[in-house]
Amino acid sequence: MMIRKINPDDLSSVLKIDEAVLTAHWPYQFYRDEIERDDSYCLCMEDSDELIGFLIVRQVGDLLELLQIGVDRSAQGQGNGQKLFDAILKLNLNKPMMLEVHDENRQAIRFYKRNGFVKVGQRKHYYGANKHAVVMRKDI
């Protein structure tokens, strides 16, 4: 297993994971723009030269915002999401982190709670009609 920065050659694999496992899909250009930003931290995880997960965090003022995290279904349940999350924490950015997660994504909400996030709000219809987001925060 190796965790490293996402590069443009990784984007087709990132998009495949996005389409397979995420609720809110990003188009190619969103990912392309994000990996070029100076205020973003874009990491991916490889296993045997195959990209199996990714995480994107952006610094917004004095906060970090977890924008996307995804692990290929074949690599889920093996602690890979945790390894990606731990990698961003090891950067010692020392800022609180915020995120939005679909209110029906119980597995993700449990993951975030295990990692010290607490619910601080809700965004109604964030993912479309009657599809709400839970807003969570982790203080560092």
PDB file of C-alpha atoms in Angstrom:
ATOM      1  CA  MET A   1       0.000   0.000   0.000  1.00  0.00           C
ATOM      2  CA  MET A   2       1.213   3.449  -0.856  1.00  0.00           C
ATOM      3  CA  ILE A   3      -0.395   6.837  -0.223  1.00  0.00           C
ATOM      4  CA  ARG A   4       0.737   9.731  -2.393  1.00  0.00           C
ATOM      5  CA  LYS A   5      -0.466  12.924  -4.058  1.00  0.00           C
ATOM      6  CA  ILE A   6      -2.969  12.563  -6.872  1.00  0.00           C
ATOM      7  CA  ASN A   7      -1.568  13.483 -10.276  1.00  0.00           C
ATOM      8  CA  PRO A   8      -3.402  14.100 -13.572  1.00  0.00           C
ATOM      9  CA  ASP A   9      -2.746  10.538 -14.756  1.00  0.00           C
ATOM     10  CA  ASP A  10      -4.781   9.255 -11.785  1.00  0.00           C
ATOM     11  CA  LEU A  11      -7.973  11.103 -12.652  1.00  0.00           C
ATOM     12  CA  SER A  12      -9.595   8.370 -14.748  1.00  0.00           C
ATOM     13  CA  SER A  13      -9.239   5.959 -11.799  1.00  0.00           C
ATOM     14  CA  VAL A  14     -10.490   8.604  -9.368  1.00  0.00           C
ATOM     15  CA  LEU A  15     -13.557   9.145 -11.569  1.00  0.00           C
ATOM     16  CA  LYS A  16     -14.298   5.407 -11.666  1.00  0.00           C
ATOM     17  CA  ILE A  17     -14.269   5.256  -7.866  1.00  0.00           C
ATOM     18  CA  ASP A  18     -16.336   8.449  -7.646  1.00  0.00           C
ATOM     19  CA  GLU A  19     -19.007   7.029  -9.960  1.00  0.00           C
ATOM     20  CA  ALA A  20     -19.074   3.663  -8.190  1.00  0.00           C
ATOM     21  CA  VAL A  21     -19.219   4.695  -4.537  1.00  0.00           C
ATOM     22  CA  LEU A  22     -20.036   8.381  -3.995  1.00  0.00           C
ATOM     23  CA  THR A  23     -23.417  10.082  -3.707  1.00  0.00           C
ATOM     24  CA  ALA A  24     -22.390  13.472  -5.103  1.00  0.00           C
ATOM     25  CA  HIS A  25     -20.345  12.922  -8.254  1.00  0.00           C
ATOM     26  CA  TRP A  26     -17.772  15.393  -9.467  1.00  0.00           C
ATOM     27  CA  PRO A  27     -16.953  15.865 -13.144  1.00  0.00           C
ATOM     28  CA  TYR A  28     -13.401  15.434 -14.418  1.00  0.00           C
ATOM     29  CA  GLN A  29     -12.701  19.185 -14.466  1.00  0.00           C
ATOM     30  CA  PHE A  30     -13.566  19.583 -10.751  1.00  0.00           C
ATOM     31  CA  TYR A  31     -10.939  16.997  -9.849  1.00  0.00           C
ATOM     32  CA  ARG A  32      -8.456  18.471 -12.318  1.00  0.00           C
ATOM     33  CA  ASP A  33      -8.916  21.948 -10.833  1.00  0.00           C
ATOM     34  CA  GLU A  34      -8.639  20.655  -7.269  1.00  0.00           C
ATOM     35  CA  ILE A  35      -5.308  18.871  -7.770  1.00  0.00           C
ATOM     36  CA  GLU A  36      -3.860  22.099  -9.186  1.00  0.00           C
ATOM     37  CA  ARG A  37      -4.893  24.291  -6.242  1.00  0.00           C
ATOM     38  CA  ASP A  38      -2.278  25.381  -3.719  1.00  0.00           C
ATOM     39  CA  ASP A  39      -4.795  25.178  -0.874  1.00  0.00           C
ATOM     40  CA  SER A  40      -5.885  21.571  -1.533  1.00  0.00           C
ATOM     41  CA  TYR A  41      -4.494  18.273  -0.302  1.00  0.00           C
ATOM     42  CA  CYS A  42      -5.326  15.509  -2.759  1.00  0.00           C
ATOM     43  CA  LEU A  43      -4.155  12.033  -1.782  1.00  0.00           C
ATOM     44  CA  CYS A  44      -4.647   8.623  -3.315  1.00  0.00           C
ATOM     45  CA  MET A  45      -3.941   5.077  -2.203  1.00  0.00           C
ATOM     46  CA  GLU A  46      -2.431   2.440  -4.448  1.00  0.00           C
ATOM     47  CA  ASP A  47      -2.253  -1.300  -3.999  1.00  0.00           C
ATOM     48  CA  SER A  48      -0.140  -3.214  -6.533  1.00  0.00           C
ATOM     49  CA  ASP A  49      -0.101  -0.153  -8.836  1.00  0.00           C
ATOM     50  CA  GLU A  50      -3.906   0.041  -8.796  1.00  0.00           C
ATOM     51  CA  LEU A  51      -5.580   3.146  -7.376  1.00  0.00           C
ATOM     52  CA  ILE A  52      -8.065   1.957  -4.748  1.00  0.00           C
ATOM     53  CA  GLY A  53      -8.991   5.148  -2.896  1.00  0.00           C
ATOM     54  CA  PHE A  54      -8.640   8.902  -2.699  1.00  0.00           C
ATOM     55  CA  LEU A  55      -9.241  11.840  -0.395  1.00  0.00           C
ATOM     56  CA  ILE A  56      -9.503  15.570  -1.109  1.00  0.00           C
ATOM     57  CA  VAL A  57      -9.268  18.249   1.568  1.00  0.00           C
ATOM     58  CA  ARG A  58      -9.200  22.001   0.943  1.00  0.00           C
ATOM     59  CA  GLN A  59      -8.079  24.725   3.309  1.00  0.00           C
ATOM     60  CA  VAL A  60     -10.753  27.412   3.562  1.00  0.00           C
ATOM     61  CA  GLY A  61      -9.524  30.224   5.786  1.00  0.00           C
ATOM     62  CA  ASP A  62      -8.796  28.754   9.199  1.00  0.00           C
ATOM     63  CA  LEU A  63     -10.721  25.524   8.451  1.00  0.00           C
ATOM     64  CA  LEU A  64     -10.134  22.387   6.443  1.00  0.00           C
ATOM     65  CA  GLU A  65     -13.007  21.027   4.404  1.00  0.00           C
ATOM     66  CA  LEU A  66     -13.133  17.330   3.579  1.00  0.00           C
ATOM     67  CA  LEU A  67     -14.544  17.492   0.060  1.00  0.00           C
ATOM     68  CA  GLN A  68     -14.363  13.887  -1.125  1.00  0.00           C
ATOM     69  CA  ILE A  69     -13.236  10.524   0.160  1.00  0.00           C
ATOM     70  CA  GLY A  70     -13.824   7.316  -1.722  1.00  0.00           C
ATOM     71  CA  VAL A  71     -12.565   3.752  -1.576  1.00  0.00           C
ATOM     72  CA  ASP A  72     -13.203   1.196  -4.319  1.00  0.00           C
ATOM     73  CA  ARG A  73     -15.803  -1.362  -3.214  1.00  0.00           C
ATOM     74  CA  SER A  74     -13.272  -4.188  -3.563  1.00  0.00           C
ATOM     75  CA  ALA A  75     -11.027  -2.424  -1.031  1.00  0.00           C
ATOM     76  CA  GLN A  76     -13.697  -1.382   1.492  1.00  0.00           C
ATOM     77  CA  GLY A  77     -13.893  -2.877   4.977  1.00  0.00           C
ATOM     78  CA  GLN A  78     -10.114  -3.233   5.185  1.00  0.00           C
ATOM     79  CA  GLY A  79      -9.255   0.040   6.922  1.00  0.00           C
ATOM     80  CA  ASN A  80      -8.265   1.844   3.727  1.00  0.00           C
ATOM     81  CA  GLY A  81     -10.520   4.840   4.324  1.00  0.00           C
ATOM     82  CA  GLN A  82      -8.992   5.129   7.784  1.00  0.00           C
ATOM     83  CA  LYS A  83      -5.470   4.996   6.324  1.00  0.00           C
ATOM     84  CA  LEU A  84      -6.299   7.828   3.924  1.00  0.00           C
ATOM     85  CA  PHE A  85      -7.817   9.884   6.721  1.00  0.00           C
ATOM     86  CA  ASP A  86      -4.814   9.221   8.974  1.00  0.00           C
ATOM     87  CA  ALA A  87      -2.492  10.364   6.174  1.00  0.00           C
ATOM     88  CA  ILE A  88      -4.144  13.774   6.039  1.00  0.00           C
ATOM     89  CA  LEU A  89      -3.921  14.079   9.835  1.00  0.00           C
ATOM     90  CA  LYS A  90      -0.186  13.276   9.693  1.00  0.00           C
ATOM     91  CA  LEU A  91       0.342  16.445   7.667  1.00  0.00           C
ATOM     92  CA  ASN A  92      -0.164  18.316  10.977  1.00  0.00           C
ATOM     93  CA  LEU A  93      -2.306  21.028   9.447  1.00  0.00           C
ATOM     94  CA  ASN A  94      -3.652  21.851  12.937  1.00  0.00           C
ATOM     95  CA  LYS A  95      -6.983  23.220  11.780  1.00  0.00           C
ATOM     96  CA  PRO A  96     -10.549  22.133  12.501  1.00  0.00           C
ATOM     97  CA  MET A  97     -12.128  20.068   9.723  1.00  0.00           C
ATOM     98  CA  MET A  98     -15.667  20.302   8.349  1.00  0.00           C
ATOM     99  CA  LEU A  99     -17.623  18.064   5.990  1.00  0.00           C
ATOM    100  CA  GLU A 100     -21.056  17.318   4.617  1.00  0.00           C
ATOM    101  CA  VAL A 101     -22.360  13.762   4.347  1.00  0.00           C
ATOM    102  CA  HIS A 102     -25.674  12.406   3.057  1.00  0.00           C
ATOM    103  CA  ASP A 103     -27.921  11.900   6.086  1.00  0.00           C
ATOM    104  CA  GLU A 104     -28.724   8.340   4.950  1.00  0.00           C
ATOM    105  CA  ASN A 105     -25.073   7.301   4.674  1.00  0.00           C
ATOM    106  CA  ARG A 106     -24.918   5.666   8.103  1.00  0.00           C
ATOM    107  CA  GLN A 107     -21.629   3.892   7.419  1.00  0.00           C
ATOM    108  CA  ALA A 108     -19.871   7.173   6.613  1.00  0.00           C
ATOM    109  CA  ILE A 109     -21.441   8.955   9.588  1.00  0.00           C
ATOM    110  CA  ARG A 110     -20.191   6.194  11.917  1.00  0.00           C
ATOM    111  CA  PHE A 111     -16.716   6.467  10.353  1.00  0.00           C
ATOM    112  CA  TYR A 112     -16.627  10.224  10.926  1.00  0.00           C
ATOM    113  CA  LYS A 113     -17.892   9.903  14.513  1.00  0.00           C
ATOM    114  CA  ARG A 114     -15.174   7.322  15.240  1.00  0.00           C
ATOM    115  CA  ASN A 115     -12.696   9.902  13.996  1.00  0.00           C
ATOM    116  CA  GLY A 116     -13.878  12.645  16.327  1.00  0.00           C
ATOM    117  CA  PHE A 117     -16.406  14.467  14.147  1.00  0.00           C
ATOM    118  CA  VAL A 118     -19.619  15.722  15.721  1.00  0.00           C
ATOM    119  CA  LYS A 119     -22.818  16.858  14.042  1.00  0.00           C
ATOM    120  CA  VAL A 120     -23.068  20.637  13.984  1.00  0.00           C
ATOM    121  CA  GLY A 121     -25.921  21.159  11.549  1.00  0.00           C
ATOM    122  CA  GLN A 122     -27.938  20.019   8.574  1.00  0.00           C
ATOM    123  CA  ARG A 123     -28.307  21.277   5.006  1.00  0.00           C
ATOM    124  CA  LYS A 124     -31.749  20.487   3.685  1.00  0.00           C
ATOM    125  CA  HIS A 125     -32.042  19.407   0.048  1.00  0.00           C
ATOM    126  CA  TYR A 126     -28.235  19.627  -0.321  1.00  0.00           C
ATOM    127  CA  TYR A 127     -28.127  16.569  -2.583  1.00  0.00           C
ATOM    128  CA  GLY A 128     -31.477  17.290  -4.267  1.00  0.00           C
ATOM    129  CA  ALA A 129     -35.147  17.191  -3.291  1.00  0.00           C
ATOM    130  CA  ASN A 130     -35.530  15.546   0.141  1.00  0.00           C
ATOM    131  CA  LYS A 131     -31.851  14.524   0.135  1.00  0.00           C
ATOM    132  CA  HIS A 132     -30.261  16.216   3.105  1.00  0.00           C
ATOM    133  CA  ALA A 133     -26.692  16.575   4.327  1.00  0.00           C
ATOM    134  CA  VAL A 134     -25.401  16.319   7.868  1.00  0.00           C
ATOM    135  CA  VAL A 135     -22.721  18.923   8.593  1.00  0.00           C
ATOM    136  CA  MET A 136     -19.958  17.598  10.841  1.00  0.00           C
ATOM    137  CA  ARG A 137     -16.892  19.136  12.459  1.00  0.00           C
ATOM    138  CA  LYS A 138     -13.711  17.829  14.027  1.00  0.00           C
ATOM    139  CA  ASP A 139     -11.666  20.141  16.202  1.00  0.00           C
ATOM    140  CA  ILE A 140      -7.926  19.545  16.186  1.00  0.00           C
TER     141      ILE A 140
END
